[in-house]
């Protein structure tokens, strides 16, 4: 059995050429992730000015969806002056800063007070307040970012 002579390429470069890294396959639902990223970012921005509509969960959801549907938006969110550190802390450690926790719980308490003052039935305000209480407990159980 004879061995074929080396080709001209392998004679000059004895190491086999490294295969190029596989290109990131676009997801079938990339458009849905893209849409979710932009809609949740829009809701988060509206939540800055509208009491009762949370900003942080929508921004985190936007970053999650953007990582799967729009690398450009994901990079912009990570580089954002205010949202970037919050997103990086969440992605790396599942952490929420103490300041963000205090602000979120304060806003929930304000919304609960407004609901009790304006709801036609007490149980309506009580059910909304109970949900916010569960969210506040969950939020305070999240770790804080290191450093």
Tab-separated table of N, CA and C in Angstrom:
chain	number	residue	atom	x	y	z
A	1	UNK	N	0.840	-1.165	0.000
A	1	UNK	CA	0.000	0.000	0.000
A	1	UNK	C	0.890	1.233	0.000
A	2	UNK	N	0.648	2.143	-0.892
A	2	UNK	CA	1.499	3.317	-0.985
A	2	UNK	C	0.779	4.526	-0.402
A	3	UNK	N	1.549	5.431	0.141
A	3	UNK	CA	1.022	6.670	0.721
A	3	UNK	C	1.119	7.743	-0.335
A	4	UNK	N	0.060	8.483	-0.572
A	4	UNK	CA	0.124	9.522	-1.587
A	4	UNK	C	1.116	10.598	-1.181
A	5	UNK	N	1.768	11.223	-2.159
A	5	UNK	CA	2.732	12.274	-1.832
A	5	UNK	C	2.013	13.474	-1.212
A	6	UNK	N	2.685	14.206	-0.335
A	6	UNK	CA	2.033	15.359	0.283
A	6	UNK	C	1.698	16.407	-0.772
A	7	UNK	N	0.594	17.061	-0.564
A	7	UNK	CA	0.208	18.117	-1.506
A	7	UNK	C	1.109	19.320	-1.299
A	8	UNK	N	1.023	20.254	-2.197
A	8	UNK	CA	1.876	21.432	-2.125
A	8	UNK	C	1.605	22.222	-0.844
A	9	UNK	N	0.310	22.317	-0.423
A	9	UNK	CA	-0.037	23.065	0.791
A	9	UNK	C	0.553	22.426	2.036
A	10	UNK	N	0.437	21.105	2.153
A	10	UNK	CA	0.940	20.446	3.355
A	10	UNK	C	2.450	20.375	3.355
A	11	UNK	N	3.092	20.485	2.201
A	11	UNK	CA	4.551	20.490	2.159
A	11	UNK	C	5.087	21.787	2.745
A	12	UNK	N	4.411	22.914	2.475
A	12	UNK	CA	4.842	24.207	3.018
A	12	UNK	C	4.418	24.375	4.473
A	13	UNK	N	3.221	23.943	4.803
A	13	UNK	CA	2.678	24.114	6.144
A	13	UNK	C	2.266	22.743	6.662
A	14	UNK	N	3.115	22.081	7.466
A	14	UNK	CA	2.804	20.721	7.885
A	14	UNK	C	1.594	20.622	8.805
A	15	UNK	N	1.209	21.707	9.488
A	15	UNK	CA	0.041	21.640	10.375
A	15	UNK	C	-1.223	21.788	9.543
A	16	UNK	N	-2.238	20.993	9.869
A	16	UNK	CA	-3.492	21.157	9.129
A	16	UNK	C	-4.110	22.511	9.442
A	17	UNK	N	-4.763	23.063	8.456
A	17	UNK	CA	-5.407	24.364	8.652
A	17	UNK	C	-6.539	24.214	9.652
A	18	UNK	N	-6.604	25.172	10.569
A	18	UNK	CA	-7.672	25.138	11.573
A	18	UNK	C	-8.987	25.473	10.887
A	19	UNK	N	-9.985	24.726	11.266
A	19	UNK	CA	-11.306	24.974	10.687
A	19	UNK	C	-11.823	26.301	11.222
A	20	UNK	N	-12.450	27.093	10.375
A	20	UNK	CA	-12.988	28.361	10.872
A	20	UNK	C	-14.088	28.081	11.887
A	21	UNK	N	-14.238	28.978	12.868
A	21	UNK	CA	-15.286	28.744	13.869
A	21	UNK	C	-16.643	28.724	13.200
A	22	UNK	N	-17.532	27.882	13.703
A	22	UNK	CA	-18.853	27.825	13.073
A	22	UNK	C	-19.570	29.162	13.240
A	23	UNK	N	-20.192	29.580	12.197
A	23	UNK	CA	-20.943	30.832	12.254
A	23	UNK	C	-22.157	30.633	13.147
A	24	UNK	N	-22.497	31.679	13.864
A	24	UNK	CA	-23.677	31.598	14.731
A	24	UNK	C	-24.904	31.401	13.854
A	25	UNK	N	-25.582	30.303	14.091
A	25	UNK	CA	-26.779	30.028	13.297
A	25	UNK	C	-27.905	30.931	13.745
A	26	UNK	N	-28.503	31.616	12.817
A	26	UNK	CA	-29.646	32.441	13.221
A	26	UNK	C	-30.789	31.554	13.684
A	27	UNK	N	-31.382	31.963	14.755
A	27	UNK	CA	-32.492	31.215	15.320
A	27	UNK	C	-33.714	31.349	14.420
A	28	UNK	N	-34.527	30.312	14.424
A	28	UNK	CA	-35.782	30.372	13.660
A	28	UNK	C	-36.660	31.501	14.162
A	29	UNK	N	-36.541	31.771	15.450
A	29	UNK	CA	-37.417	32.762	16.072
A	29	UNK	C	-36.669	34.052	16.389
A	30	UNK	N	-35.609	34.314	15.635
A	30	UNK	CA	-34.826	35.523	15.889
A	30	UNK	C	-35.711	36.763	15.835
A	31	UNK	N	-36.622	36.796	14.908
A	31	UNK	CA	-37.508	37.959	14.777
A	31	UNK	C	-38.391	38.122	16.013
A	32	UNK	N	-38.813	37.006	16.617
A	32	UNK	CA	-39.651	37.086	17.821
A	32	UNK	C	-38.834	37.599	19.012
A	33	UNK	N	-37.580	37.138	19.124
A	33	UNK	CA	-36.705	37.640	20.194
A	33	UNK	C	-36.452	39.134	19.989
A	34	UNK	N	-36.224	39.528	18.728
A	34	UNK	CA	-35.989	40.932	18.407
A	34	UNK	C	-37.195	41.774	18.815
A	35	UNK	N	-38.390	41.303	18.458
A	35	UNK	CA	-39.610	42.026	18.785
A	35	UNK	C	-39.801	42.121	20.293
A	36	UNK	N	-39.606	41.009	21.001
A	36	UNK	CA	-39.731	41.011	22.465
A	36	UNK	C	-38.725	41.973	23.088
A	37	UNK	N	-37.512	42.006	22.558
A	37	UNK	CA	-36.480	42.900	23.103
A	37	UNK	C	-36.906	44.359	22.987
A	38	UNK	N	-37.384	44.748	21.821
A	38	UNK	CA	-37.755	46.147	21.631
A	38	UNK	C	-39.049	46.513	22.358
A	39	UNK	N	-40.013	45.622	22.404
A	39	UNK	CA	-41.264	45.917	23.118
A	39	UNK	C	-40.996	46.042	24.617
A	40	UNK	N	-40.219	45.111	25.169
A	40	UNK	CA	-39.951	45.180	26.607
A	40	UNK	C	-39.082	46.393	26.945
A	41	UNK	N	-38.156	46.767	26.066
A	41	UNK	CA	-37.382	47.981	26.304
A	41	UNK	C	-38.296	49.204	26.284
A	42	UNK	N	-39.219	49.243	25.345
A	42	UNK	CA	-40.183	50.346	25.298
A	42	UNK	C	-41.019	50.432	26.561
A	43	UNK	N	-41.490	49.281	27.052
A	43	UNK	CA	-42.266	49.283	28.290
A	43	UNK	C	-41.407	49.718	29.475
A	44	UNK	N	-40.146	49.313	29.475
A	44	UNK	CA	-39.249	49.737	30.542
A	44	UNK	C	-39.027	51.239	30.531
A	45	UNK	N	-38.896	51.810	29.356
A	45	UNK	CA	-38.701	53.260	29.244
A	45	UNK	C	-39.959	53.992	29.686
A	46	UNK	N	-41.118	53.498	29.301
A	46	UNK	CA	-42.377	54.101	29.756
A	46	UNK	C	-42.485	53.989	31.283
A	47	UNK	N	-41.992	52.867	31.834
A	47	UNK	CA	-42.044	52.658	33.281
A	47	UNK	C	-41.209	53.637	34.074
A	48	UNK	N	-40.269	54.312	33.437
A	48	UNK	CA	-39.479	55.330	34.135
A	48	UNK	C	-40.385	56.461	34.597
A	49	UNK	N	-41.325	56.836	33.749
A	49	UNK	CA	-42.194	57.974	34.060
A	49	UNK	C	-43.547	57.566	34.623
A	50	UNK	N	-43.973	56.342	34.397
A	50	UNK	CA	-45.309	55.915	34.799
A	50	UNK	C	-45.237	55.080	36.071
A	51	UNK	N	-45.731	55.601	37.181
A	51	UNK	CA	-45.685	54.824	38.419
A	51	UNK	C	-46.513	53.542	38.284
A	52	UNK	N	-45.991	52.485	38.833
A	52	UNK	CA	-46.707	51.213	38.789
A	52	UNK	C	-46.232	50.293	37.679
A	53	UNK	N	-45.561	50.836	36.684
A	53	UNK	CA	-45.025	50.014	35.601
A	53	UNK	C	-43.527	49.854	35.858
A	54	UNK	N	-43.076	48.641	36.151
A	54	UNK	CA	-41.679	48.465	36.546
A	54	UNK	C	-40.718	48.654	35.375
A	55	UNK	N	-39.603	49.260	35.660
A	55	UNK	CA	-38.583	49.487	34.632
A	55	UNK	C	-37.591	48.335	34.582
A	56	UNK	N	-37.038	47.976	35.736
A	56	UNK	CA	-35.944	47.007	35.797
A	56	UNK	C	-36.314	45.653	35.180
A	57	UNK	N	-37.448	45.042	35.536
A	57	UNK	CA	-37.744	43.734	34.923
A	57	UNK	C	-37.871	43.802	33.403
A	58	UNK	N	-38.416	44.888	32.897
A	58	UNK	CA	-38.554	45.016	31.447
A	58	UNK	C	-37.207	45.219	30.770
A	59	UNK	N	-36.312	45.952	31.402
A	59	UNK	CA	-34.974	46.146	30.830
A	59	UNK	C	-34.202	44.823	30.853
A	60	UNK	N	-34.317	44.074	31.950
A	60	UNK	CA	-33.643	42.770	32.024
A	60	UNK	C	-34.205	41.803	30.983
A	61	UNK	N	-35.522	41.804	30.815
A	61	UNK	CA	-36.141	40.965	29.790
A	61	UNK	C	-35.674	41.395	28.401
A	62	UNK	N	-35.552	42.694	28.192
A	62	UNK	CA	-35.075	43.199	26.909
A	62	UNK	C	-33.651	42.726	26.634
A	63	UNK	N	-32.789	42.768	27.644
A	63	UNK	CA	-31.408	42.309	27.461
A	63	UNK	C	-31.365	40.815	27.160
A	64	UNK	N	-32.192	40.050	27.841
A	64	UNK	CA	-32.252	38.601	27.619
A	64	UNK	C	-32.678	38.304	26.181
A	65	UNK	N	-33.745	38.975	25.749
A	65	UNK	CA	-34.254	38.736	24.396
A	65	UNK	C	-33.288	39.285	23.346
A	66	UNK	N	-32.666	40.421	23.625
A	66	UNK	CA	-31.730	41.004	22.655
A	66	UNK	C	-30.513	40.103	22.457
A	67	UNK	N	-30.090	39.408	23.502
A	67	UNK	CA	-28.955	38.494	23.365
A	67	UNK	C	-29.277	37.376	22.377
A	68	UNK	N	-30.545	37.097	22.175
A	68	UNK	CA	-30.958	36.037	21.264
A	68	UNK	C	-31.467	36.558	19.928
A	69	UNK	N	-31.786	37.853	19.859
A	69	UNK	CA	-32.390	38.352	18.632
A	69	UNK	C	-31.715	39.555	18.010
A	70	UNK	N	-30.951	40.321	18.784
A	70	UNK	CA	-30.318	41.527	18.244
A	70	UNK	C	-29.034	41.805	19.011
A	71	UNK	N	-27.924	41.336	18.459
A	71	UNK	CA	-26.642	41.553	19.121
A	71	UNK	C	-26.324	43.044	19.232
A	72	UNK	N	-26.762	43.818	18.272
A	72	UNK	CA	-26.519	45.262	18.314
A	72	UNK	C	-27.233	45.907	19.496
A	73	UNK	N	-28.519	45.581	19.696
A	73	UNK	CA	-29.256	46.120	20.839
A	73	UNK	C	-28.646	45.616	22.143
A	74	UNK	N	-28.267	44.347	22.183
A	74	UNK	CA	-27.672	43.784	23.404
A	74	UNK	C	-26.393	44.539	23.773
A	75	UNK	N	-25.553	44.805	22.782
A	75	UNK	CA	-24.317	45.550	23.032
A	75	UNK	C	-24.622	46.972	23.506
A	76	UNK	N	-25.625	47.599	22.927
A	76	UNK	CA	-26.001	48.962	23.350
A	76	UNK	C	-26.527	48.962	24.774
A	77	UNK	N	-27.317	47.956	25.143
A	77	UNK	CA	-27.828	47.884	26.510
A	77	UNK	C	-26.695	47.673	27.510
A	78	UNK	N	-25.752	46.796	27.174
A	78	UNK	CA	-24.623	46.549	28.078
A	78	UNK	C	-23.734	47.782	28.220
A	79	UNK	N	-23.649	48.594	27.180
A	79	UNK	CA	-22.812	49.792	27.223
A	79	UNK	C	-23.542	51.000	27.802
A	80	UNK	N	-24.843	50.879	28.051
A	80	UNK	CA	-25.625	52.014	28.550
A	80	UNK	C	-25.123	52.438	29.931
A	81	UNK	N	-25.091	53.732	30.156
A	81	UNK	CA	-24.559	54.279	31.400
A	81	UNK	C	-25.335	53.808	32.633
A	82	UNK	N	-26.661	53.754	32.563
A	82	UNK	CA	-27.451	53.357	33.732
A	82	UNK	C	-27.883	51.892	33.681
A	83	UNK	N	-28.306	51.424	32.539
A	83	UNK	CA	-28.797	50.044	32.447
A	83	UNK	C	-27.677	49.014	32.415
A	84	UNK	N	-26.521	49.379	31.852
A	84	UNK	CA	-25.428	48.439	31.666
A	84	UNK	C	-24.972	47.735	32.934
A	85	UNK	N	-24.625	48.473	33.988
A	85	UNK	CA	-24.179	47.792	35.215
A	85	UNK	C	-25.247	46.870	35.808
A	86	UNK	N	-26.495	47.308	35.766
A	86	UNK	CA	-27.588	46.500	36.300
A	86	UNK	C	-27.724	45.187	35.514
A	87	UNK	N	-27.628	45.268	34.201
A	87	UNK	CA	-27.755	44.076	33.359
A	87	UNK	C	-26.569	43.140	33.574
A	88	UNK	N	-25.365	43.707	33.637
A	88	UNK	CA	-24.178	42.870	33.851
A	88	UNK	C	-24.218	42.174	35.209
A	89	UNK	N	-24.666	42.890	36.266
A	89	UNK	CA	-24.792	42.272	37.593
A	89	UNK	C	-25.795	41.123	37.565
A	90	UNK	N	-26.896	41.330	36.870
A	90	UNK	CA	-27.919	40.289	36.795
A	90	UNK	C	-27.405	39.080	36.015
A	91	UNK	N	-26.765	39.325	34.878
A	91	UNK	CA	-26.278	38.222	34.055
A	91	UNK	C	-25.166	37.442	34.746
A	92	UNK	N	-24.288	38.122	35.461
A	92	UNK	CA	-23.149	37.457	36.083
A	92	UNK	C	-23.496	36.783	37.401
A	93	UNK	N	-24.357	37.420	38.209
A	93	UNK	CA	-24.582	36.930	39.567
A	93	UNK	C	-26.053	36.779	39.940
A	94	UNK	N	-26.968	37.165	39.080
A	94	UNK	CA	-28.384	37.179	39.457
A	94	UNK	C	-28.615	38.184	40.567
A	95	UNK	N	-27.806	39.261	40.570
A	95	UNK	CA	-27.783	40.214	41.675
A	95	UNK	C	-28.521	41.498	41.330
A	96	UNK	N	-29.071	42.119	42.390
A	96	UNK	CA	-29.750	43.407	42.280
A	96	UNK	C	-29.168	44.303	43.367
A	97	UNK	N	-28.819	45.526	43.006
A	97	UNK	CA	-28.204	46.431	43.979
A	97	UNK	C	-29.202	46.808	45.076
A	98	UNK	N	-28.660	47.149	46.228
A	98	UNK	CA	-29.508	47.542	47.359
A	98	UNK	C	-30.310	48.793	47.016
A	99	UNK	N	-29.685	49.717	46.298
A	99	UNK	CA	-30.393	50.938	45.899
A	99	UNK	C	-31.599	50.607	45.029
A	100	UNK	N	-31.423	49.701	44.068
A	100	UNK	CA	-32.531	49.312	43.196
A	100	UNK	C	-33.628	48.608	43.990
A	101	UNK	N	-33.236	47.786	44.960
A	101	UNK	CA	-34.228	47.109	45.799
A	101	UNK	C	-35.052	48.125	46.581
A	102	UNK	N	-34.353	49.079	47.201
A	102	UNK	CA	-35.066	50.105	47.984
A	102	UNK	C	-36.015	50.911	47.105
A	103	UNK	N	-35.530	51.300	45.944
A	103	UNK	CA	-36.363	52.090	45.038
A	103	UNK	C	-37.589	51.292	44.584
A	104	UNK	N	-37.381	50.023	44.240
A	104	UNK	CA	-38.497	49.194	43.781
A	104	UNK	C	-39.539	49.002	44.884
A	105	UNK	N	-39.093	48.707	46.088
A	105	UNK	CA	-40.032	48.492	47.191
A	105	UNK	C	-40.738	49.801	47.556
A	106	UNK	N	-40.039	50.917	47.490
A	106	UNK	CA	-40.670	52.217	47.755
A	106	UNK	C	-41.772	52.506	46.741
A	107	UNK	N	-41.482	52.243	45.473
A	107	UNK	CA	-42.481	52.476	44.425
A	107	UNK	C	-43.686	51.546	44.591
A	108	UNK	N	-43.415	50.286	44.984
A	108	UNK	CA	-44.526	49.359	45.214
A	108	UNK	C	-45.381	49.822	46.386
A	109	UNK	N	-44.754	50.331	47.447
A	109	UNK	CA	-45.507	50.830	48.601
A	109	UNK	C	-46.351	52.042	48.213
A	110	UNK	N	-45.780	52.936	47.413
A	110	UNK	CA	-46.534	54.095	46.938
A	110	UNK	C	-47.728	53.661	46.093
A	111	UNK	N	-47.499	52.708	45.209
A	111	UNK	CA	-48.603	52.201	44.370
A	111	UNK	C	-49.667	51.515	45.208
A	112	UNK	N	-49.254	50.788	46.232
A	112	UNK	CA	-50.229	50.130	47.110
A	112	UNK	C	-51.086	51.173	47.815
A	113	UNK	N	-50.454	52.233	48.304
A	113	UNK	CA	-51.214	53.291	48.972
A	113	UNK	C	-52.205	53.940	48.002
A	114	UNK	N	-51.762	54.217	46.787
A	114	UNK	CA	-52.650	54.811	45.785
A	114	UNK	C	-53.803	53.867	45.472
A	115	UNK	N	-53.506	52.565	45.377
A	115	UNK	CA	-54.585	51.604	45.087
A	115	UNK	C	-55.605	51.578	46.213
A	116	UNK	N	-55.165	51.604	47.460
A	116	UNK	CA	-56.120	51.580	48.573
A	116	UNK	C	-56.950	52.857	48.634
A	117	UNK	N	-56.375	53.967	48.193
A	117	UNK	CA	-57.116	55.227	48.194
A	117	UNK	C	-58.097	55.348	47.031
A	118	UNK	N	-57.839	54.654	45.944
A	118	UNK	CA	-58.655	54.868	44.744
A	118	UNK	C	-59.472	53.659	44.287
A	119	UNK	N	-59.231	52.489	44.841
A	119	UNK	CA	-59.956	51.295	44.374
A	119	UNK	C	-61.398	51.315	44.852
A	120	UNK	N	-62.319	50.897	43.989
A	120	UNK	CA	-63.721	50.856	44.394
A	120	UNK	C	-63.992	49.767	45.444
A	121	UNK	N	-63.226	48.704	45.433
A	121	UNK	CA	-63.393	47.606	46.398
A	121	UNK	C	-62.056	47.369	47.088
A	122	UNK	N	-62.084	47.127	48.390
A	122	UNK	CA	-60.846	46.926	49.147
A	122	UNK	C	-60.065	45.707	48.683
A	123	UNK	N	-60.790	44.661	48.249
A	123	UNK	CA	-60.108	43.440	47.855
A	123	UNK	C	-59.282	43.616	46.581
A	124	UNK	N	-59.675	44.577	45.753
A	124	UNK	CA	-58.889	44.853	44.541
A	124	UNK	C	-57.507	45.381	44.923
A	125	UNK	N	-57.487	46.335	45.822
A	125	UNK	CA	-56.211	46.884	46.293
A	125	UNK	C	-55.430	45.841	47.067
A	126	UNK	N	-56.119	45.024	47.841
A	126	UNK	CA	-55.440	44.005	48.643
A	126	UNK	C	-54.786	42.947	47.757
A	127	UNK	N	-55.453	42.558	46.667
A	127	UNK	CA	-54.851	41.547	45.795
A	127	UNK	C	-53.611	42.099	45.083
A	128	UNK	N	-53.676	43.334	44.619
A	128	UNK	CA	-52.506	43.949	43.994
A	128	UNK	C	-51.361	44.123	44.981
A	129	UNK	N	-51.703	44.505	46.200
A	129	UNK	CA	-50.686	44.674	47.236
A	129	UNK	C	-50.067	43.335	47.614
A	130	UNK	N	-50.869	42.278	47.651
A	130	UNK	CA	-50.325	40.950	47.962
A	130	UNK	C	-49.328	40.504	46.893
A	131	UNK	N	-49.646	40.738	45.649
A	131	UNK	CA	-48.724	40.374	44.562
A	131	UNK	C	-47.430	41.176	44.683
A	132	UNK	N	-47.560	42.476	44.936
A	132	UNK	CA	-46.362	43.297	45.097
A	132	UNK	C	-45.541	42.864	46.308
A	133	UNK	N	-46.199	42.401	47.351
A	133	UNK	CA	-45.481	41.919	48.538
A	133	UNK	C	-44.660	40.676	48.217
A	134	UNK	N	-45.242	39.766	47.447
A	134	UNK	CA	-44.503	38.565	47.043
A	134	UNK	C	-43.288	38.961	46.205
A	135	UNK	N	-43.463	39.892	45.284
A	135	UNK	CA	-42.352	40.352	44.453
A	135	UNK	C	-41.286	41.021	45.313
A	136	UNK	N	-41.689	41.815	46.295
A	136	UNK	CA	-40.726	42.492	47.173
A	136	UNK	C	-39.921	41.476	47.983
A	137	UNK	N	-40.579	40.449	48.483
A	137	UNK	CA	-39.862	39.405	49.234
A	137	UNK	C	-38.862	38.702	48.323
A	138	UNK	N	-39.299	38.340	47.125
A	138	UNK	CA	-38.388	37.696	46.171
A	138	UNK	C	-37.201	38.604	45.869
A	139	UNK	N	-37.482	39.891	45.653
A	139	UNK	CA	-36.431	40.843	45.306
A	139	UNK	C	-35.403	40.980	46.423
A	140	UNK	N	-35.848	41.064	47.664
A	140	UNK	CA	-34.903	41.204	48.776
A	140	UNK	C	-34.100	39.930	49.022
A	141	UNK	N	-34.574	38.813	48.517
A	141	UNK	CA	-33.813	37.563	48.665
A	141	UNK	C	-32.738	37.395	47.598
A	142	UNK	N	-32.750	38.250	46.576
A	142	UNK	CA	-31.715	38.201	45.532
A	142	UNK	C	-30.405	38.712	46.129
A	143	UNK	N	-29.277	38.154	45.677
A	143	UNK	CA	-27.991	38.635	46.193
A	143	UNK	C	-27.689	40.043	45.680
A	144	UNK	N	-26.772	40.699	46.395
A	144	UNK	CA	-26.300	41.998	45.951
A	144	UNK	C	-25.003	41.824	45.183
A	145	UNK	N	-24.727	42.712	44.231
A	145	UNK	CA	-23.506	42.560	43.439
A	145	UNK	C	-22.250	42.656	44.314
A	146	UNK	N	-21.240	41.892	43.977
A	146	UNK	CA	-19.994	41.979	44.765
A	146	UNK	C	-19.306	43.323	44.552
A	147	UNK	N	-18.616	43.760	45.588
A	147	UNK	CA	-17.804	44.979	45.477
A	147	UNK	C	-18.582	46.162	45.686
